[in-house]
PDB file of C-alpha atoms in Angstrom:
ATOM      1  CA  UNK P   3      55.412 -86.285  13.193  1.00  0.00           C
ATOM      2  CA  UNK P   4      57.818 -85.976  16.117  1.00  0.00           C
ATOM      3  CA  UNK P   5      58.358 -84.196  19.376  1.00  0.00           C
ATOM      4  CA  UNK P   6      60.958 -81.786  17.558  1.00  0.00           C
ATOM      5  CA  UNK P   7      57.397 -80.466  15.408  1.00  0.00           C
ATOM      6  CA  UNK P   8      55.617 -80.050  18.096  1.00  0.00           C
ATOM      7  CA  UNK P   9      53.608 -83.095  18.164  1.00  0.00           C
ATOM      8  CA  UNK P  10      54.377 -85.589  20.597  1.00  0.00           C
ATOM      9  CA  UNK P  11      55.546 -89.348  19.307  1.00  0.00           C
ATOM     10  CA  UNK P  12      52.866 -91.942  19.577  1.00  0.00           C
ATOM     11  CA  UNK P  13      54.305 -95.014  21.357  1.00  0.00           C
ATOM     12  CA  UNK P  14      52.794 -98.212  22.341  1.00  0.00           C
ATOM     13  CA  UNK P  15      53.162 -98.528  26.211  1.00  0.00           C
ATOM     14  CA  UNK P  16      52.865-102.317  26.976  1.00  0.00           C
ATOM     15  CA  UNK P  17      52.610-102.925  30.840  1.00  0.00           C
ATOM     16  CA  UNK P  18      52.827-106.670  31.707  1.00  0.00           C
ATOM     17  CA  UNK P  19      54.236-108.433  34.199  1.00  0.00           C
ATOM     18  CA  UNK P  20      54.867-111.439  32.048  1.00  0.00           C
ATOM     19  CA  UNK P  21      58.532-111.173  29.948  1.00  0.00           C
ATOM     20  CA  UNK P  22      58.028-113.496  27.981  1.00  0.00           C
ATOM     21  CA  UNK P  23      55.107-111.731  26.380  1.00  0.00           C
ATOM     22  CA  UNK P  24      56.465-107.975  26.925  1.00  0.00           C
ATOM     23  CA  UNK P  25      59.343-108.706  24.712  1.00  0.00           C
ATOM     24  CA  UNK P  26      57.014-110.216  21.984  1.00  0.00           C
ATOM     25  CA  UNK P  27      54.852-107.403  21.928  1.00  0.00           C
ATOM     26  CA  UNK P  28      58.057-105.464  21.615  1.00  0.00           C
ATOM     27  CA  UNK P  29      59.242-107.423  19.026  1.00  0.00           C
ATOM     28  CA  UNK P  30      55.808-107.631  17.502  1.00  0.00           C
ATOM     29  CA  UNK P  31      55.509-104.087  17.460  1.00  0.00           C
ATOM     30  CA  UNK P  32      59.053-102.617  16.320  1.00  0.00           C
ATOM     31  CA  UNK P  33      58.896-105.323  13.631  1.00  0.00           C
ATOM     32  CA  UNK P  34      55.569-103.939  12.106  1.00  0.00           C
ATOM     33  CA  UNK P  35      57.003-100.091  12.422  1.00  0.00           C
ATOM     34  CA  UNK P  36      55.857 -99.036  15.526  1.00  0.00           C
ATOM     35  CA  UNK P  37      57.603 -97.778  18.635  1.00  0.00           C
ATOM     36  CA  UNK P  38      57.283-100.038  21.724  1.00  0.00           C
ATOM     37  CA  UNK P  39      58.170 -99.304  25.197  1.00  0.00           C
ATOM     38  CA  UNK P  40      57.520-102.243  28.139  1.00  0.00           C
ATOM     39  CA  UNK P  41      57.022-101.759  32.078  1.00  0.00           C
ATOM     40  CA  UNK P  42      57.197-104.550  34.046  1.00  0.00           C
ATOM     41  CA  UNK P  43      54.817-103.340  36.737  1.00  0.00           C
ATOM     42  CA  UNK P  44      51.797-100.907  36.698  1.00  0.00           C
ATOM     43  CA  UNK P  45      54.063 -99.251  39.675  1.00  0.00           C
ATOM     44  CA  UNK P  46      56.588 -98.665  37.018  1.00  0.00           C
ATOM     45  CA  UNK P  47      54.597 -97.041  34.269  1.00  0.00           C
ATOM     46  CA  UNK P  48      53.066 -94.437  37.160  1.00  0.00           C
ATOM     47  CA  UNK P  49      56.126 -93.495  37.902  1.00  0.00           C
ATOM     48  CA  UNK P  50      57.100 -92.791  34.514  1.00  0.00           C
ATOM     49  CA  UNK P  51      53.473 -91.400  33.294  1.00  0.00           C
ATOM     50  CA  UNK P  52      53.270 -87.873  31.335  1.00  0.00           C
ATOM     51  CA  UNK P  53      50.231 -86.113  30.364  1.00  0.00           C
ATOM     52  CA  UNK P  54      51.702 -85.480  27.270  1.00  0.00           C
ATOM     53  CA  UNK P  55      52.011 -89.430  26.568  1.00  0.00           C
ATOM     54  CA  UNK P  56      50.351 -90.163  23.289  1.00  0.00           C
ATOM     55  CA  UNK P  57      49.524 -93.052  21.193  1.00  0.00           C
ATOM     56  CA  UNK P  58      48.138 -95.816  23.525  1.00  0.00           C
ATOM     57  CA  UNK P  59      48.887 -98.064  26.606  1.00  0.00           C
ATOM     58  CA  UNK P  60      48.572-102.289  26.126  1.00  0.00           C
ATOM     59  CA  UNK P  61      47.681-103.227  29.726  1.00  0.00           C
ATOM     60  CA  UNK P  62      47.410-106.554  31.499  1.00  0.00           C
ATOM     61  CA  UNK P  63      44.177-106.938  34.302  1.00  0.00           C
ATOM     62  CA  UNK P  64      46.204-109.131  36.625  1.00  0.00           C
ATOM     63  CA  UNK P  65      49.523-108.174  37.844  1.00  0.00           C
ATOM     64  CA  UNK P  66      51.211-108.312  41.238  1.00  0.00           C
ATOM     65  CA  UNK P  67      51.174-105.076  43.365  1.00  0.00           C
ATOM     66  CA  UNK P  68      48.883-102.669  41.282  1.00  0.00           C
ATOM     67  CA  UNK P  69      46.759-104.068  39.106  1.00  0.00           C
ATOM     68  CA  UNK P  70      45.991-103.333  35.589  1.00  0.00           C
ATOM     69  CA  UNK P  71      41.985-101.935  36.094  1.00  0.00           C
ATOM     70  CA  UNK P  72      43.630-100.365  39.641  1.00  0.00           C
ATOM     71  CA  UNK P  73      46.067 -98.277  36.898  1.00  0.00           C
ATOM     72  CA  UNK P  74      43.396 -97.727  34.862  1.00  0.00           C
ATOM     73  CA  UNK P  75      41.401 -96.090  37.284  1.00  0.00           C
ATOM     74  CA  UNK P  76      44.166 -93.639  38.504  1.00  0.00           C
ATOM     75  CA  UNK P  77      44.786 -92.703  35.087  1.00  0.00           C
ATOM     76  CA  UNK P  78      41.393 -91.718  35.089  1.00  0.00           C
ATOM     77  CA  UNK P  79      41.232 -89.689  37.800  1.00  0.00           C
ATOM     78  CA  UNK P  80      44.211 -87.889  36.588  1.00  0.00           C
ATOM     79  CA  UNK P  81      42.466 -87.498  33.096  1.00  0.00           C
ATOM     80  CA  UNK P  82      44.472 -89.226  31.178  1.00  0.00           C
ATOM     81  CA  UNK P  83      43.596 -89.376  27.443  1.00  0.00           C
ATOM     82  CA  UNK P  84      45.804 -92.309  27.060  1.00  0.00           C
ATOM     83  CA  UNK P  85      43.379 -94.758  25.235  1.00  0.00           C
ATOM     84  CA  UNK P  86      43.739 -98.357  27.016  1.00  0.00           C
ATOM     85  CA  UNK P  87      43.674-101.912  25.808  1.00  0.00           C
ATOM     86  CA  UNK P  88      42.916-104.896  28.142  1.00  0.00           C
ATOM     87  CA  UNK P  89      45.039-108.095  27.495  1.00  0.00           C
ATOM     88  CA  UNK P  90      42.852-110.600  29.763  1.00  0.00           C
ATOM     89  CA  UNK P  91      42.499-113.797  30.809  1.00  0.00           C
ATOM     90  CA  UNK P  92      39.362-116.008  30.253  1.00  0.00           C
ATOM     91  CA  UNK P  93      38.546-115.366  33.889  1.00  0.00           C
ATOM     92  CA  UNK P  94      39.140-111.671  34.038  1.00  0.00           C
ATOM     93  CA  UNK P  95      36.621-110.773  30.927  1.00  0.00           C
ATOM     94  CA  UNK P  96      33.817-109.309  33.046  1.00  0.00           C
ATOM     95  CA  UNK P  97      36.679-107.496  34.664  1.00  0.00           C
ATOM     96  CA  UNK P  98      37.813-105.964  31.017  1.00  0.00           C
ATOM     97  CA  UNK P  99      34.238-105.508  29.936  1.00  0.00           C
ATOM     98  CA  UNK P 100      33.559-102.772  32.615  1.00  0.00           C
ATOM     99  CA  UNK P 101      36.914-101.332  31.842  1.00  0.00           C
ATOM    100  CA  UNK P 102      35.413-100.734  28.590  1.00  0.00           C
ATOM    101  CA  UNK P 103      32.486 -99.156  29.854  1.00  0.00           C
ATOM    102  CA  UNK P 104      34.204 -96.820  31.925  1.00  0.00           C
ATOM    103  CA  UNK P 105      36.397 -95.514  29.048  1.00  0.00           C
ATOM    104  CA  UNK P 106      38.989 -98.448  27.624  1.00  0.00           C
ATOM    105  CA  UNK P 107      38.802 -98.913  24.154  1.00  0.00           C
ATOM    106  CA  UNK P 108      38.945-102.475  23.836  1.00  0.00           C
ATOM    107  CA  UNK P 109      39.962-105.750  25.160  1.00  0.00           C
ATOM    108  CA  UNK P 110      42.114-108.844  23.744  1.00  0.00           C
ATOM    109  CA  UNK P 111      41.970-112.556  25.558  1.00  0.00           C
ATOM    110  CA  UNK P 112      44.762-114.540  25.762  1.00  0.00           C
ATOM    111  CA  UNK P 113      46.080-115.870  23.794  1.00  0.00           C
ATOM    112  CA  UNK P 114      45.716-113.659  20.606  1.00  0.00           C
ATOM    113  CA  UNK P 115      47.282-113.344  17.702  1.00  0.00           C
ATOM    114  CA  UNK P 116      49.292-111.022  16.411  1.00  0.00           C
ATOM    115  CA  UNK P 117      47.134-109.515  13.419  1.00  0.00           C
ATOM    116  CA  UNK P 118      44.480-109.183  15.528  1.00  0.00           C
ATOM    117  CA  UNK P 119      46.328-107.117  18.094  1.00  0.00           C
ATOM    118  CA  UNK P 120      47.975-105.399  15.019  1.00  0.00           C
ATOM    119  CA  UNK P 121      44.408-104.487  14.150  1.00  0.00           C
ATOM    120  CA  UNK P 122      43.672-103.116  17.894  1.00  0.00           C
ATOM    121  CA  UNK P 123      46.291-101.230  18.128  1.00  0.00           C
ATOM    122  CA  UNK P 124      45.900 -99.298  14.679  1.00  0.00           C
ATOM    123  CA  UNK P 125      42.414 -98.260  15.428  1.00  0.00           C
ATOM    124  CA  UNK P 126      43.745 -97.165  18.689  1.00  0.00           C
ATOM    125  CA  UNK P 127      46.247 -94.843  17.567  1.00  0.00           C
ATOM    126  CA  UNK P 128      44.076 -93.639  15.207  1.00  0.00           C
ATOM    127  CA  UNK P 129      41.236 -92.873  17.337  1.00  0.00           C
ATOM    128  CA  UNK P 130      43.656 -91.260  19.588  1.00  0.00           C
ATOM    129  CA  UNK P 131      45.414 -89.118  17.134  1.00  0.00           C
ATOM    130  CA  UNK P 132      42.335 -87.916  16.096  1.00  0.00           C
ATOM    131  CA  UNK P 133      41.043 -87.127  19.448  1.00  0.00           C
ATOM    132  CA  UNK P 134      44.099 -85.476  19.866  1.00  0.00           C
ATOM    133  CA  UNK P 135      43.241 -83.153  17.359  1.00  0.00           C
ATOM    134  CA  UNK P 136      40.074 -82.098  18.396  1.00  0.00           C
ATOM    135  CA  UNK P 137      41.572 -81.119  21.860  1.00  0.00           C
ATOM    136  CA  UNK P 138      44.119 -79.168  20.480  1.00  0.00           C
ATOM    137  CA  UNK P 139      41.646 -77.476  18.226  1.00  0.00           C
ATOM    138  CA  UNK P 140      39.179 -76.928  21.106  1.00  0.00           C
ATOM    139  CA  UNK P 141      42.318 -74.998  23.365  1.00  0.00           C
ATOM    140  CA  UNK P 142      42.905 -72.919  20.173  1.00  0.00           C
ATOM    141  CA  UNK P 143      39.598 -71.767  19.900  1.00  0.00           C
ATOM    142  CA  UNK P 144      39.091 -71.526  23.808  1.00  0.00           C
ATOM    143  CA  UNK P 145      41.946 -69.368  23.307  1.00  0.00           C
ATOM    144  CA  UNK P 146      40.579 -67.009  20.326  1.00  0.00           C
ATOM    145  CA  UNK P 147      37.781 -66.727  22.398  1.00  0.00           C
ATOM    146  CA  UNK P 148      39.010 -64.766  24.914  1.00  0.00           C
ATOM    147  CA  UNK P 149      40.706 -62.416  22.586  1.00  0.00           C
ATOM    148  CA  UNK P 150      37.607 -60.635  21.811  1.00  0.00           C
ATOM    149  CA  UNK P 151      36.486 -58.080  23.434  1.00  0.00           C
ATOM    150  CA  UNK P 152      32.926 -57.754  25.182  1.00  0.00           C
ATOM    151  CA  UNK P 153      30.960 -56.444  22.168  1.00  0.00           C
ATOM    152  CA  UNK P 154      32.615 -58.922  19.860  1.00  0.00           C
ATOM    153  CA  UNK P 155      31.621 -61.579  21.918  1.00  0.00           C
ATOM    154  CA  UNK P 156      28.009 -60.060  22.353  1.00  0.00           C
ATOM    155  CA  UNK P 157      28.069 -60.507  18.144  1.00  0.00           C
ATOM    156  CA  UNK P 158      29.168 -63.535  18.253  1.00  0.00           C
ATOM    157  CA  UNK P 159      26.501 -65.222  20.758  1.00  0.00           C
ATOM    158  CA  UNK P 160      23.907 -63.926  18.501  1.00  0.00           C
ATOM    159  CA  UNK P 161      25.223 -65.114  15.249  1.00  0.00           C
ATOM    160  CA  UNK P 162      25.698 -68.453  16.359  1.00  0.00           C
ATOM    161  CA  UNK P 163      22.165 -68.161  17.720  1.00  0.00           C
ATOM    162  CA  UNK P 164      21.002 -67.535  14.165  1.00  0.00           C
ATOM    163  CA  UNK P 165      20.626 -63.779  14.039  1.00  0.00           C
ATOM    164  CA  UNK P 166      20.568 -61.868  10.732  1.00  0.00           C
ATOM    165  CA  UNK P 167      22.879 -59.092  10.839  1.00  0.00           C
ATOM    166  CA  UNK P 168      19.782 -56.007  10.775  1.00  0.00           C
ATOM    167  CA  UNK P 169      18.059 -58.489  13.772  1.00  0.00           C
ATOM    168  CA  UNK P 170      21.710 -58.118  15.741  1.00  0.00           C
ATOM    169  CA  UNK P 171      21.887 -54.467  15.214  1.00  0.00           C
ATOM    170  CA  UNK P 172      18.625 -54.082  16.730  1.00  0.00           C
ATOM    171  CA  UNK P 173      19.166 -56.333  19.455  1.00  0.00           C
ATOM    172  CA  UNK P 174      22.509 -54.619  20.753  1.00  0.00           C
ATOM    173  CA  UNK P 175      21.028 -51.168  19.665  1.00  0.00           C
ATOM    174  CA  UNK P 176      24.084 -50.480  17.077  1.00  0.00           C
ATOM    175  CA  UNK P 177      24.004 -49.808  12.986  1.00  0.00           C
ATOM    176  CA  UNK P 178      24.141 -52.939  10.622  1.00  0.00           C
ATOM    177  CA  UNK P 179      27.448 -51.208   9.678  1.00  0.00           C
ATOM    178  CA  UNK P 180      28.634 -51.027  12.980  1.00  0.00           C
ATOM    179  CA  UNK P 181      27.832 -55.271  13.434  1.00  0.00           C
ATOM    180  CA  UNK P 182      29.802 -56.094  10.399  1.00  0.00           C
ATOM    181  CA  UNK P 183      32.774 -54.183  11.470  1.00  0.00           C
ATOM    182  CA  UNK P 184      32.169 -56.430  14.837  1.00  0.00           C
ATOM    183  CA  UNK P 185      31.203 -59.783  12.325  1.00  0.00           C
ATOM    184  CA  UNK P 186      34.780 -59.487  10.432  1.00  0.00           C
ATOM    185  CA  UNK P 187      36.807 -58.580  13.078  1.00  0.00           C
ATOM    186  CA  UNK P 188      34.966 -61.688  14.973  1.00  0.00           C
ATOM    187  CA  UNK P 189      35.726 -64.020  11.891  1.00  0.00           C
ATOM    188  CA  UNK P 190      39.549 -62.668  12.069  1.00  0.00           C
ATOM    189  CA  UNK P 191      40.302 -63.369  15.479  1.00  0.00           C
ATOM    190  CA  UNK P 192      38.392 -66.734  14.893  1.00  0.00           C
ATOM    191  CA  UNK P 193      40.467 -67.917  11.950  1.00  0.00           C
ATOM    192  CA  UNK P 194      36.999 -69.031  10.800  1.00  0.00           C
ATOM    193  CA  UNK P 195      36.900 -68.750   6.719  1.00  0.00           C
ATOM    194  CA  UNK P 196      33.053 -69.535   6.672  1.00  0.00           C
ATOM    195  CA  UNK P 197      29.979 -69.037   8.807  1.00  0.00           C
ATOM    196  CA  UNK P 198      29.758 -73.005   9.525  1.00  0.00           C
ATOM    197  CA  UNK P 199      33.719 -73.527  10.838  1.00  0.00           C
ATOM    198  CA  UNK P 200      32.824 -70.410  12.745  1.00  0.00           C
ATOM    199  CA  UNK P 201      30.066 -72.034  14.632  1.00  0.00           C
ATOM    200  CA  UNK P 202      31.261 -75.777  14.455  1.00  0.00           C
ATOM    201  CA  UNK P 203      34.338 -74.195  16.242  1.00  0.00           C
ATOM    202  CA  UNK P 204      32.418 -72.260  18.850  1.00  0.00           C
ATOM    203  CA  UNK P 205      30.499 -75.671  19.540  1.00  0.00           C
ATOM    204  CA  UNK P 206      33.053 -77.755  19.645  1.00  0.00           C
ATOM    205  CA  UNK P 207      34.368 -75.799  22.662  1.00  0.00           C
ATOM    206  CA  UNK P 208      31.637 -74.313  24.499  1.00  0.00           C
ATOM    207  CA  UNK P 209      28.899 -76.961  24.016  1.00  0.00           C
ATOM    208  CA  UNK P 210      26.833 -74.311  25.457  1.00  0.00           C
ATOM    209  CA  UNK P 211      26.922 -71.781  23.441  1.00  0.00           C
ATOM    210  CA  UNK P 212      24.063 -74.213  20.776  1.00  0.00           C
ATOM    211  CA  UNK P 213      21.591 -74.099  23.403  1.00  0.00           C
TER     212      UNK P 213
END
């Protein structure tokens, strides 16, 4: 889907120093289907860098100036969802390994082949499209949230923490008619068709709220 939807593009960022092997990704890349665009420095790519980037960002450890794990770490603490993979050299593999650690999906060593980044990068985009997703589903329902009004959200606490409808009437001090008034206006502001999206929603954006 494109920008024009809605959704933004997914691209494959490549940041290298080396040209030689930036235009080969590119090539690599655009021949396989996918959109490729190459920065030359990690002082580049900064300068260009959206929140709103998706799809993922090929970076290289060692470049001159900034280097590749210094960009990764200021994407970080910018919160950048941008999922990263390492191209390394032998040498620079403990390097890439704590990338990894600290967030990076994966790493490639020099030299690779081409299906095998192929194969990196498709899990990447996936993983990040789905991730994607999930965020975008977690803002909608943060959003819903706050549409409801006190007693609504007094309902909902207790039905997520397992309450019966008669034990929820009792608890608030209201008729069981009176809670499923509150229950399908709750569901309706929700967009929740069933009891279980209602609470895997709820869940999946207050964490909290299953305690």
């Amino acid at each position: 889907m494109s920008e024009s939807s809605g959704v933004p593009e997914q691209n494959i960022y490549i940041v290298d120093d080396d040209e030689a092997l930036r235009d080969s990704l590119v090539w690599l890349l655009e021949s396989s289907g996918y959109r490729a665009v190459a920065f030359e420095s990690a002082e580049q790519f900064l300068a260009a860098y959206q929140p709103a980037m998706a799809g993922c960002l090929v970076l290289d450890v060692r470049m001159p100036g900034m280097s590749g794990f210094e960009l990764f770490e200021e994407l970080r603490r910018q919160r950048s969802t941008l999922p990263v993979i390492f191209i390394t050299g032998h040498g620079d593999v403990p390097m890439a390994v704590s990338a990894v650690k600290k967030g990076a999906v994966d790493f490639i060593e020099k030299p690779f082949g081409d299906r095998d980044m192929l194969g990196l990068i498709e899990r990447c985009l996936a993983a990040e499209q789905e991730s994607r997703g999930k965020r975008r589903l977690e803002a909608d329902t943060t959003r819903r949230l706050g549409s409801l009004t006190q007693r609504e959200r007094e309902v909902l606490d207790l039905i997520i923490a397992g309450k019966l409808n008669k034990q929820i009437a009792d608890v608030l001090g209201i008729s069981i008619k009176t809670v499923e008034v509150h229950r399908a206006r709750v569901m309706e502001k929700m967009g929740a068709h069933s009891l279980a999206k209602l609470v895997q929603h709820v869940i999946s954006a207050e964490p909290d709220a299953a305690r």
